[in-house]
CSV table of N, CA and C in Angstrom, one decimal:
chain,number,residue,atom,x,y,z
A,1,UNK,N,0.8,-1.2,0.0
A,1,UNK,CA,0.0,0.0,0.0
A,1,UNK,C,0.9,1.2,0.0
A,2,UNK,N,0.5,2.3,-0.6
A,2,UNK,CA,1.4,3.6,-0.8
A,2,UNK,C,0.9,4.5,0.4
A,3,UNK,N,2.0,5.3,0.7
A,3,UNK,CA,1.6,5.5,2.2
A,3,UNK,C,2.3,7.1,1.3
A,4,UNK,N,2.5,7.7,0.6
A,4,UNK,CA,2.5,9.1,-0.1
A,4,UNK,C,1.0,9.4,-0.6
A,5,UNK,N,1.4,10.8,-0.7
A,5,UNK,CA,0.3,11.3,-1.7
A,5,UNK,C,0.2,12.8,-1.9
A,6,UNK,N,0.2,13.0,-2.9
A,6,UNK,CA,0.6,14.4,-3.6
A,6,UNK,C,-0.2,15.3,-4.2
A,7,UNK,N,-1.0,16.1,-3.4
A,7,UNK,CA,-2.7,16.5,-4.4
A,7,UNK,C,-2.3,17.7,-4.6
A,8,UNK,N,-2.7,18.3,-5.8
A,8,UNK,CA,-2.8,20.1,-6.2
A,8,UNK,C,-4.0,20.2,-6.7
A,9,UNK,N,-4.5,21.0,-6.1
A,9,UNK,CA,-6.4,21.5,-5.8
A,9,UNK,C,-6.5,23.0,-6.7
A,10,UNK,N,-7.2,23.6,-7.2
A,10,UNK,CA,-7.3,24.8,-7.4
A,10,UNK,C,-8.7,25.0,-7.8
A,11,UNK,N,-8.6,26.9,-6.7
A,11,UNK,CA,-9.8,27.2,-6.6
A,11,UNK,C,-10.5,28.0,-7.2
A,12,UNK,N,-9.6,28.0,-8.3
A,12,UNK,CA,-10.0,29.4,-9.8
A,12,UNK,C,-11.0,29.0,-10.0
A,13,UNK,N,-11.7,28.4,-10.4
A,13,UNK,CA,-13.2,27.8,-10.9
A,13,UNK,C,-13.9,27.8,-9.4
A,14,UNK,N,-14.1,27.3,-9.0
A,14,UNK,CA,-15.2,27.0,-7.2
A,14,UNK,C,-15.3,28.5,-6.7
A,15,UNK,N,-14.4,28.9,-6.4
A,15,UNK,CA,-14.2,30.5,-5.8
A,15,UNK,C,-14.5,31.4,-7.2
A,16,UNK,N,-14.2,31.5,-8.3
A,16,UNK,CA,-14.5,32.3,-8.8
A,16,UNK,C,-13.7,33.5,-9.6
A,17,UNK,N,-12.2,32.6,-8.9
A,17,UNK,CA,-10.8,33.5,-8.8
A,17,UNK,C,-9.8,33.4,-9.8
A,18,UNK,N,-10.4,33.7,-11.3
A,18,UNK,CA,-9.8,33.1,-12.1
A,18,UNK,C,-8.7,34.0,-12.4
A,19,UNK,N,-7.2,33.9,-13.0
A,19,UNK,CA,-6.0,34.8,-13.1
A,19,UNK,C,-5.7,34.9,-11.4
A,20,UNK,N,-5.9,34.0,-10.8
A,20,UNK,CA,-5.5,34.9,-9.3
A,20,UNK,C,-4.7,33.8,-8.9
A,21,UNK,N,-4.0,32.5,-9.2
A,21,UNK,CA,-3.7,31.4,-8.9
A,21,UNK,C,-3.7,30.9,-7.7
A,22,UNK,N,-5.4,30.7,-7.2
A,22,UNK,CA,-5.1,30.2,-6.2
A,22,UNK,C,-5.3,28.7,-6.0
A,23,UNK,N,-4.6,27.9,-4.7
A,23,UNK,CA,-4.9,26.6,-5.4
A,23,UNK,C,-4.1,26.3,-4.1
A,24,UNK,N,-4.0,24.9,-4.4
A,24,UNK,CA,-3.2,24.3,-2.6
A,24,UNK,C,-2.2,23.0,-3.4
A,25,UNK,N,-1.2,22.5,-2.7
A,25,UNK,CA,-0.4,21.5,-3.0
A,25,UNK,C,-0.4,21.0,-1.6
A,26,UNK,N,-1.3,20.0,-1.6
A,26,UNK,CA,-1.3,19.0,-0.2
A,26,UNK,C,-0.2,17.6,-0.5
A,27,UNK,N,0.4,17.4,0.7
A,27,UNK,CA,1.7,16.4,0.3
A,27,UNK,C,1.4,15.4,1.8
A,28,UNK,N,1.2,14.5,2.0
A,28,UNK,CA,0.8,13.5,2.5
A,28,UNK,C,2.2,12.2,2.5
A,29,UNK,N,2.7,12.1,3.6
A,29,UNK,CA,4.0,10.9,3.6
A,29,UNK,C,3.9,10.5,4.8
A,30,UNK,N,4.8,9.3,5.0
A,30,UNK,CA,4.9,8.2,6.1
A,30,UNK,C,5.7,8.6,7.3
A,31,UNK,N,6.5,9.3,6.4
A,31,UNK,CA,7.6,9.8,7.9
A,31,UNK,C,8.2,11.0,7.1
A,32,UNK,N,8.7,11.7,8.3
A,32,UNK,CA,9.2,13.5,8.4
A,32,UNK,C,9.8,13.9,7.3
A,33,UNK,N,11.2,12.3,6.9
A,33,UNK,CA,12.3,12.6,6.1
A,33,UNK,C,11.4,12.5,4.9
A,34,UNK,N,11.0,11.7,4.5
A,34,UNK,CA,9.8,12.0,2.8
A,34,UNK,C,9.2,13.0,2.3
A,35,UNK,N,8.7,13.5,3.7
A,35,UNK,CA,8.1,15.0,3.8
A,35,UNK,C,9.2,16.2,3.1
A,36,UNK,N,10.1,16.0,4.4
A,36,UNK,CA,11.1,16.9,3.6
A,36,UNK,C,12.0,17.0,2.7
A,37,UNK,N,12.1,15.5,1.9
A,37,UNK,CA,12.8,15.6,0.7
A,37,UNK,C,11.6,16.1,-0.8
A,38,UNK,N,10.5,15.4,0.1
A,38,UNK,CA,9.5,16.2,-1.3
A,38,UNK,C,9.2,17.4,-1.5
A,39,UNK,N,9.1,18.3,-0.1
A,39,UNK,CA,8.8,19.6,-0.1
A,39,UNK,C,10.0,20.4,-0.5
A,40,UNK,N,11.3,20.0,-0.4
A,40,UNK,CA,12.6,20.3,-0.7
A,40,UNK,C,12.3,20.3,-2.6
A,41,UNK,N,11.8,19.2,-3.0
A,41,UNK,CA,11.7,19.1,-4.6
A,41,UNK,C,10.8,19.9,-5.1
A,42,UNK,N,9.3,19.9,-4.1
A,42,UNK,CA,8.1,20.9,-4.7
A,42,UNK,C,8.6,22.7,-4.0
A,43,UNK,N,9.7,23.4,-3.8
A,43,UNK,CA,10.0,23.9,-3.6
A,43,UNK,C,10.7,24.7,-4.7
A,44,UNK,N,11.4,23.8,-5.3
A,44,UNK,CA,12.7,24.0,-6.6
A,44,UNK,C,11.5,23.8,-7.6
A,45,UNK,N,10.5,23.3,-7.7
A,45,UNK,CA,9.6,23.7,-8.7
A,45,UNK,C,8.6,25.1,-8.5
A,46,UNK,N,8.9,25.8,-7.1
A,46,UNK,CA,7.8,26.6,-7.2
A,46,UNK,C,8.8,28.0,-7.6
A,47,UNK,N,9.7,28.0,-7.3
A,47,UNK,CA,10.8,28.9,-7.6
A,47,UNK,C,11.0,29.0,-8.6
A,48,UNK,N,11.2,28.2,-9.8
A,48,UNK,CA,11.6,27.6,-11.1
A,48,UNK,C,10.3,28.8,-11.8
A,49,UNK,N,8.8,28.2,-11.1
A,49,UNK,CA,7.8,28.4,-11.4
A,49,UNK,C,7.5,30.4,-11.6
A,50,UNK,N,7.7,30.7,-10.3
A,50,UNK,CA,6.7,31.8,-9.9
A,50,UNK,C,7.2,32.4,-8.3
A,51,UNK,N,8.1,31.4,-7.5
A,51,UNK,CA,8.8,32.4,-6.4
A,51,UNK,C,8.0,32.6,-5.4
A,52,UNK,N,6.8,33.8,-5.9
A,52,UNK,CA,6.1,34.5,-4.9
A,52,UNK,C,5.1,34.3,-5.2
A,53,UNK,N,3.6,33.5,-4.6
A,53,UNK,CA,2.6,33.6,-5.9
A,53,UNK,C,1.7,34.4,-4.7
A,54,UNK,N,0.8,34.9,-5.9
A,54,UNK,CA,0.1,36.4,-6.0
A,54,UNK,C,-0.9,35.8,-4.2
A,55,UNK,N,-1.0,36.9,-3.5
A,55,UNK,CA,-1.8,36.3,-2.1
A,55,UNK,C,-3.3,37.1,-2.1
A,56,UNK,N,-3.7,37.5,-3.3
A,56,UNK,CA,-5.4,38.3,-3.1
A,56,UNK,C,-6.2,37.3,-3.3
A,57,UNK,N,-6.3,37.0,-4.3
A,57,UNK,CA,-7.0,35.2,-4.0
A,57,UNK,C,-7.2,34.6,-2.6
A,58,UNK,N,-6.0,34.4,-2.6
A,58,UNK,CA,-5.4,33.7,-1.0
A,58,UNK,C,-6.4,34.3,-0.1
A,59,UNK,N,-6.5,35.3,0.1
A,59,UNK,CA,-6.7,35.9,1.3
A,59,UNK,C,-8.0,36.3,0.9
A,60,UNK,N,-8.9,36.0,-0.2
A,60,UNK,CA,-10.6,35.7,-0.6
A,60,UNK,C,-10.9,34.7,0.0
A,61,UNK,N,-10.6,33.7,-0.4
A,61,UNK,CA,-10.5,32.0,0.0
A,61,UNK,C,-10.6,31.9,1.9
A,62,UNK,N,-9.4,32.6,2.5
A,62,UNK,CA,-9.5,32.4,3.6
A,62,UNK,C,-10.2,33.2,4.4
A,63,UNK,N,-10.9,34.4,3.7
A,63,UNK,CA,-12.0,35.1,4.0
A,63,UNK,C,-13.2,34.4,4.0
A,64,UNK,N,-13.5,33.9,3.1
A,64,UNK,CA,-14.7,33.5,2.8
A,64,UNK,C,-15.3,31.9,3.9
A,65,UNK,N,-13.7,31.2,3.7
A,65,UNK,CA,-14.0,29.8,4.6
A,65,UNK,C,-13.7,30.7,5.8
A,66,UNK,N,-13.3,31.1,6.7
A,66,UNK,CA,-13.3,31.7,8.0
A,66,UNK,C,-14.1,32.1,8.2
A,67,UNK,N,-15.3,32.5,7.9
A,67,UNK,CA,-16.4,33.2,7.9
A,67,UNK,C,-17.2,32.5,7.8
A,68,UNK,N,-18.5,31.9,8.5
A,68,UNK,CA,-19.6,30.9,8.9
A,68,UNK,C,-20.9,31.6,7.8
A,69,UNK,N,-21.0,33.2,7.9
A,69,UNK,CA,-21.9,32.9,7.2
A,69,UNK,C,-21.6,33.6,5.6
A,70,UNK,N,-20.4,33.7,4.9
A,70,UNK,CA,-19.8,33.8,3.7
A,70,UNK,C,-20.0,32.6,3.5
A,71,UNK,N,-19.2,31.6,4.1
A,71,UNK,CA,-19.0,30.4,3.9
A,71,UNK,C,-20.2,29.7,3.7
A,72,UNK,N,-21.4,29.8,4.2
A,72,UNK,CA,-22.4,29.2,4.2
A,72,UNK,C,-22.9,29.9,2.6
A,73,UNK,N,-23.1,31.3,2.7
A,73,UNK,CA,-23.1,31.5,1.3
A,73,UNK,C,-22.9,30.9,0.2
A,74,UNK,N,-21.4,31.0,-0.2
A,74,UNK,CA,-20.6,30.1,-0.8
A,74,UNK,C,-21.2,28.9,-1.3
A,75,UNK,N,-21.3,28.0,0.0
A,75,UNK,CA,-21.6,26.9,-0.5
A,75,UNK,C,-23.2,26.8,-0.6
A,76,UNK,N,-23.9,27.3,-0.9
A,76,UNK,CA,-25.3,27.4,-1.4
A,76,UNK,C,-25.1,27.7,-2.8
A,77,UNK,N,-24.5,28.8,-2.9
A,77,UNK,CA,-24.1,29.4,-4.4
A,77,UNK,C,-23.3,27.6,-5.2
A,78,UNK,N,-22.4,26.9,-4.9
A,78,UNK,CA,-21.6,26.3,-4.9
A,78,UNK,C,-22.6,24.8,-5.4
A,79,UNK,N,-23.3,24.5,-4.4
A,79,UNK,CA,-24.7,23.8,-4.9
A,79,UNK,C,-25.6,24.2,-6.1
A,80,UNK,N,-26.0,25.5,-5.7
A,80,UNK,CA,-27.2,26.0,-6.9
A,80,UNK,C,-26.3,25.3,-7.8
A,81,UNK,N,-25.1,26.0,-8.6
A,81,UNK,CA,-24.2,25.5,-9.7
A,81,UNK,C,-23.9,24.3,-10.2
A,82,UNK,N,-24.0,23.3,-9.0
A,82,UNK,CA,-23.8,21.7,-9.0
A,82,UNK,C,-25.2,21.4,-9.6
A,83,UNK,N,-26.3,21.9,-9.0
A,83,UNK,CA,-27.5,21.3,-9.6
A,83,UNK,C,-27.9,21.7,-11.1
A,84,UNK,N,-27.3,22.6,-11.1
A,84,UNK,CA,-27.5,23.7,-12.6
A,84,UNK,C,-26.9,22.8,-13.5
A,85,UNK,N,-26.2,22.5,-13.5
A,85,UNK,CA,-24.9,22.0,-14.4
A,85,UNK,C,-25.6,20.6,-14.2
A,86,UNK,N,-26.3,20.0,-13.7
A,86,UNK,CA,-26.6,18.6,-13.8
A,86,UNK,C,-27.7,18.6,-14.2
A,87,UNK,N,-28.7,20.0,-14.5
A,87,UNK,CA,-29.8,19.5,-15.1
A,87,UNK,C,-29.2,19.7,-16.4
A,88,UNK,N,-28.5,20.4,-17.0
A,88,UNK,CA,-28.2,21.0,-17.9
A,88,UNK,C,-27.5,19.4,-18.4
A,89,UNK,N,-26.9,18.5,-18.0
A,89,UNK,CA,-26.2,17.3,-18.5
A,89,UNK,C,-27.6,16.9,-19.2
A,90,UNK,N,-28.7,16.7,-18.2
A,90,UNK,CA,-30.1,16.0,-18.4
A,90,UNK,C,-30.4,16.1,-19.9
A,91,UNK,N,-30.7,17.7,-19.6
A,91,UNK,CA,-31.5,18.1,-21.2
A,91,UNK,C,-30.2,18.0,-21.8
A,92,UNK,N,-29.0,18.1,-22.4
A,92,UNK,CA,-28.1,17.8,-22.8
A,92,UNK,C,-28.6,16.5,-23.8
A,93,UNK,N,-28.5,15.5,-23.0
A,93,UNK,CA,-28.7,13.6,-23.3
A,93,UNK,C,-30.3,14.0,-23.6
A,94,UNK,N,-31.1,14.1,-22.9
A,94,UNK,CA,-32.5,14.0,-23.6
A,94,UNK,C,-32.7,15.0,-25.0
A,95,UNK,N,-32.1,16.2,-25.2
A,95,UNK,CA,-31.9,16.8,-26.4
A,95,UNK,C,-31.6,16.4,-27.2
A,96,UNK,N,-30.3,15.4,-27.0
A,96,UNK,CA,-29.5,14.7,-28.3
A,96,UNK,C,-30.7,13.8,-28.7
A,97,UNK,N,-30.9,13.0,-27.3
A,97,UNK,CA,-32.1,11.9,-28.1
A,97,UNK,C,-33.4,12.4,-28.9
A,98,UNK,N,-33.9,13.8,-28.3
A,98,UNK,CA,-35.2,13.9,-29.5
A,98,UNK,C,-34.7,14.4,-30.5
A,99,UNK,N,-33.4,14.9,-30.7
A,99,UNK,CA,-32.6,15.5,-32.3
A,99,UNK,C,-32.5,14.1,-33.0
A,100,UNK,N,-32.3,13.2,-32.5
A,100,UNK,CA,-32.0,12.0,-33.4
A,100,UNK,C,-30.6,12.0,-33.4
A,101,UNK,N,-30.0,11.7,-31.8
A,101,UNK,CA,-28.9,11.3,-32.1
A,101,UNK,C,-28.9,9.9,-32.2
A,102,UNK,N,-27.8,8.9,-33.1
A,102,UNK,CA,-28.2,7.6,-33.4
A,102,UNK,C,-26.9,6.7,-31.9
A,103,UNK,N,-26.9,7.7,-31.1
A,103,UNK,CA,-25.7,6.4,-29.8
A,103,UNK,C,-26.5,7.1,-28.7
A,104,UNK,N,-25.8,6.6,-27.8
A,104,UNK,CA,-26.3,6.6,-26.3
A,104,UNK,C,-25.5,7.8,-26.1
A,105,UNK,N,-25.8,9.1,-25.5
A,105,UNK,CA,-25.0,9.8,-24.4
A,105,UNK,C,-25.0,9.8,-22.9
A,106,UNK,N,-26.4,8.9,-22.3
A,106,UNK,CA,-26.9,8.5,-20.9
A,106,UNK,C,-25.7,8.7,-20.2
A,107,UNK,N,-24.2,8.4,-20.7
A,107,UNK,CA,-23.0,8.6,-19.8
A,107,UNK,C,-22.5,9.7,-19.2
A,108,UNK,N,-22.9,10.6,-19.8
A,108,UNK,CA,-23.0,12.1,-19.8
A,108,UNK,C,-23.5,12.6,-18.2
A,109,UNK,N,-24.4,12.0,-18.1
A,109,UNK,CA,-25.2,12.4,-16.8
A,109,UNK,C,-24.4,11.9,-15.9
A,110,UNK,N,-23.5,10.9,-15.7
A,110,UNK,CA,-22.9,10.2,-14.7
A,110,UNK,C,-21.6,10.9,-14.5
A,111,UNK,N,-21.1,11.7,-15.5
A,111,UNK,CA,-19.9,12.7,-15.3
A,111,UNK,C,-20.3,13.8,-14.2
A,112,UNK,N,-19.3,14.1,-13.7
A,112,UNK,CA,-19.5,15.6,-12.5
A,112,UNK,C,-18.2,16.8,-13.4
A,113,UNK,N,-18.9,17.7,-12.7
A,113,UNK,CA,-18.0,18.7,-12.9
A,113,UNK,C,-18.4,20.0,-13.9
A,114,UNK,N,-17.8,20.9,-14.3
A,114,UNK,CA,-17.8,22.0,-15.0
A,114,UNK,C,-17.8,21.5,-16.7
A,115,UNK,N,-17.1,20.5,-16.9
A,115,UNK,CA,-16.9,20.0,-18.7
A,115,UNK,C,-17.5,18.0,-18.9
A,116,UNK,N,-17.6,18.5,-19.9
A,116,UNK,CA,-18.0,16.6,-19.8
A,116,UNK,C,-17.2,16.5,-20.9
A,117,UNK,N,-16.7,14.8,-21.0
A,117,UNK,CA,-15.7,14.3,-22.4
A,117,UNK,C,-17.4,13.8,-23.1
A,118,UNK,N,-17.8,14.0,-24.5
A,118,UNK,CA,-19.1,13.8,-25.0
A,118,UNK,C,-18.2,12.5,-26.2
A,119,UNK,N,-17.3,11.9,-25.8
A,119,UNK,CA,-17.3,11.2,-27.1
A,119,UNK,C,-17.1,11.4,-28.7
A,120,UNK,N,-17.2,12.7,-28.8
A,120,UNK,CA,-17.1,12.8,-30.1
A,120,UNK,C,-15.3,13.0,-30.5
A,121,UNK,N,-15.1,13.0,-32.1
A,121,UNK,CA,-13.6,12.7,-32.2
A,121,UNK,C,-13.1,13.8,-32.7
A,122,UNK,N,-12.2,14.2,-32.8
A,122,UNK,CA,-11.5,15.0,-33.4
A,122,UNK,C,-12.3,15.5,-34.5
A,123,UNK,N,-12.2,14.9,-35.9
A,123,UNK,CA,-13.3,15.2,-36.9
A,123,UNK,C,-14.2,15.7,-36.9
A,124,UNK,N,-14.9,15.6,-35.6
A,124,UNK,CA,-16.5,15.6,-35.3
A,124,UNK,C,-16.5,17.6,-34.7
A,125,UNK,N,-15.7,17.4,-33.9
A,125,UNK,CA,-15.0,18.5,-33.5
A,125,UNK,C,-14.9,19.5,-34.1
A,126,UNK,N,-14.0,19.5,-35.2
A,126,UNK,CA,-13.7,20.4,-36.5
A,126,UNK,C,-14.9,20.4,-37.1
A,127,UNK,N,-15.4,19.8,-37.8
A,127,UNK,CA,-16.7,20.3,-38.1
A,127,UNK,C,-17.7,20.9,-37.5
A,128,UNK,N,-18.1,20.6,-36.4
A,128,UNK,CA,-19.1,21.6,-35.3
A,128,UNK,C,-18.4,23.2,-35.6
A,129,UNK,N,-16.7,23.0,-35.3
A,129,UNK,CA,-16.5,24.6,-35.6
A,129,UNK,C,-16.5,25.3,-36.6
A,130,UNK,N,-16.3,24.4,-37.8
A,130,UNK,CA,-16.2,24.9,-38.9
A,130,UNK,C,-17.0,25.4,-39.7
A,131,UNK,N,-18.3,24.2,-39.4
A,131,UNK,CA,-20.0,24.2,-40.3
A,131,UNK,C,-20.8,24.9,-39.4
A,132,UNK,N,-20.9,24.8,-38.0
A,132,UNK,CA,-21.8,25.4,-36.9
A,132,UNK,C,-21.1,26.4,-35.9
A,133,UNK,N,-20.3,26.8,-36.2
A,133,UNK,CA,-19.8,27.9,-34.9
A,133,UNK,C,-19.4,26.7,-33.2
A,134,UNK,N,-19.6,26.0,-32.8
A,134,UNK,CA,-19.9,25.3,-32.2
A,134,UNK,C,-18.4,24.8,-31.8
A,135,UNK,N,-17.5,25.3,-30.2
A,135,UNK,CA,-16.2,25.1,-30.4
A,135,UNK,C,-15.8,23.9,-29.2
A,136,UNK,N,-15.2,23.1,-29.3
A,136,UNK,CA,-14.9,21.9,-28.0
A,136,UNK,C,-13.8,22.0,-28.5
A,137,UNK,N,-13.1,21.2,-27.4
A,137,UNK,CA,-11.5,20.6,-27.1
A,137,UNK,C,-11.4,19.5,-28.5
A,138,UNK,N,-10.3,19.5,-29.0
A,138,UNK,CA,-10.5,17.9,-30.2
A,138,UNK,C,-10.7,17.2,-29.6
A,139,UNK,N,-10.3,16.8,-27.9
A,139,UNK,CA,-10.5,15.6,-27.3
A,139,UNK,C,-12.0,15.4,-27.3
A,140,UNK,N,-13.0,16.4,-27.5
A,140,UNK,CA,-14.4,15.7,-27.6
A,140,UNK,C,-14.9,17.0,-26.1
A,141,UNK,N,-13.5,17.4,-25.3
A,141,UNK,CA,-14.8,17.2,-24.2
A,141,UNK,C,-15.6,19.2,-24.3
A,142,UNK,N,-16.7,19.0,-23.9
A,142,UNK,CA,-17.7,20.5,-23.5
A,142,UNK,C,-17.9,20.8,-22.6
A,143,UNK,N,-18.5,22.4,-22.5
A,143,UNK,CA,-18.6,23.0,-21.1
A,143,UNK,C,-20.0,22.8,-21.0
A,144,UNK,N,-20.2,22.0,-20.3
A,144,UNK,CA,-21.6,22.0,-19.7
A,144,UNK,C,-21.9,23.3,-18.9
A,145,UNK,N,-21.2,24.1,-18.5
A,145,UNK,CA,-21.6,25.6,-17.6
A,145,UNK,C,-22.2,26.1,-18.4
A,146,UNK,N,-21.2,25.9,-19.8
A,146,UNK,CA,-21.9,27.1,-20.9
A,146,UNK,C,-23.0,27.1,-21.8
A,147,UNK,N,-24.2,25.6,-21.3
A,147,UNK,CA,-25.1,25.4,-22.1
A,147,UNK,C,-26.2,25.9,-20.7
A,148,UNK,N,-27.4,26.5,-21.8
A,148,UNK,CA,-28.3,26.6,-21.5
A,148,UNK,C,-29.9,26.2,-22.1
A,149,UNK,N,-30.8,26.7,-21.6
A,149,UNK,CA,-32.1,25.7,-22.2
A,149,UNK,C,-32.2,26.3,-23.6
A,150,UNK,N,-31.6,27.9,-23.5
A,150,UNK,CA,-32.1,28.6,-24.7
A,150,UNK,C,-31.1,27.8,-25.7
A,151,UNK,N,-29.9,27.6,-25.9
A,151,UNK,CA,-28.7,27.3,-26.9
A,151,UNK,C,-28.6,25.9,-26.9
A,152,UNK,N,-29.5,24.7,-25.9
A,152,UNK,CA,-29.6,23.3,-26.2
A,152,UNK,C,-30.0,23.1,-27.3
A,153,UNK,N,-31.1,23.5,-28.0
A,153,UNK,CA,-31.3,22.8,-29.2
A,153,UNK,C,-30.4,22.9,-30.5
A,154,UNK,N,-29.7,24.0,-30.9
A,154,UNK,CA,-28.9,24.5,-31.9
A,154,UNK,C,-28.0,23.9,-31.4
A,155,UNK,N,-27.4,23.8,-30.5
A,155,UNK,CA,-26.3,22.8,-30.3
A,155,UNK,C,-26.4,21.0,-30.5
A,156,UNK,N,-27.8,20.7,-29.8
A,156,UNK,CA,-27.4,19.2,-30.0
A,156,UNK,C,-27.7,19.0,-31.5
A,157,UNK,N,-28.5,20.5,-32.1
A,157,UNK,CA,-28.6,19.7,-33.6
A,157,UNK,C,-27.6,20.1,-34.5
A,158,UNK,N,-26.7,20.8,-34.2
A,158,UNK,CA,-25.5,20.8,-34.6
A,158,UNK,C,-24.2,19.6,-34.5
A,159,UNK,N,-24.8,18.9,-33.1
A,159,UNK,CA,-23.5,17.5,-32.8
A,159,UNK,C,-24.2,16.6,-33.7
A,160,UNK,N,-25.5,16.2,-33.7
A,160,UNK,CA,-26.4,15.4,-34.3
A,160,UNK,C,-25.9,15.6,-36.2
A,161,UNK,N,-26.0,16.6,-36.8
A,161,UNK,CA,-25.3,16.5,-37.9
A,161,UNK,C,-24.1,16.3,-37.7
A,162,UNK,N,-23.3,15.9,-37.2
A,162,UNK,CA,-21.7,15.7,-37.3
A,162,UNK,C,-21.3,14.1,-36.8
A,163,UNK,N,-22.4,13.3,-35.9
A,163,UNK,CA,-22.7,12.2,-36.0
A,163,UNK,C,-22.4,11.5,-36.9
């Protein structure tokens, strides 16, 4: 069993703090000396990196959690957005299906987060941009934040011709 572990978090998206880099590097080890030979290495990368990194973020972040009822805020706002973005997956998959898409996107719903990977390829990609305005990563994946009930249908019938 691995008894490290090395997480980098960031809270540009959740907080809202985007250009402000804020974000955490949690380091998790077995004993002191692992600790300090990694922190010694993620050190020489932050220097390499950036040195001093910017503290107004920082000090949003630990405004906002220090604060019981910011913080409570926050995470209501934080929800609304989680449920938003998951109805929005919903009509996403049920849109594609009344457009006549001919596969299953049901998987869609089961992703979390701000972007979903939708399957589609490279090709499929380029074309949405090319023929419909319509822009994704080549890897396939979309911003689910940035669909709405009004732009679902021009969109799914835009992936639906690229099918």
């Amino acid at each position: 069993m691995h008894q490290e572990l090395i997480v980098a978090s960031s809270y540009s998206k959740n907080f809202g703090l985007y250009n402000e880099r804020v974000g955490a590097c949690t380091l998790v080890a077995a004993n002191e000396e692992t600790v300090d030979r990694a922190f010694s290495q993620m050190k020489s990368v932050i220097r390499a990196n950036y040195s001093n990194p910017p503290a107004h973020g920082a000090s949003v972040v630990a405004t906002i959690l220090s604060n019981d009822a910011l913080r409570a805020i926050w995470e209501q706002e934080l929800n609304d957005m989680r449920q938003r973005i998951q109805r929005m997956r919903l009509l996403f998959v049920n849109t594609l299906a009344e457009k006549g898409a001919d596969r299953d996107f049901s998987f869609i719903i089961k992703q979390n987060g701000m972007f979903s990977f939708s399957g589609l390829t490279k090709e499929q990609v380029l074309r949405l941009r090319e023929e419909f305005g319509v822009y994704a990563v080549a890897s396939g994946r979309v911003n689910v934040a940035g669909m709405t009930p009004d732009n679902m249908a021009p969109l799914c019938e835009a992936i639906v011709a690229v099918l």
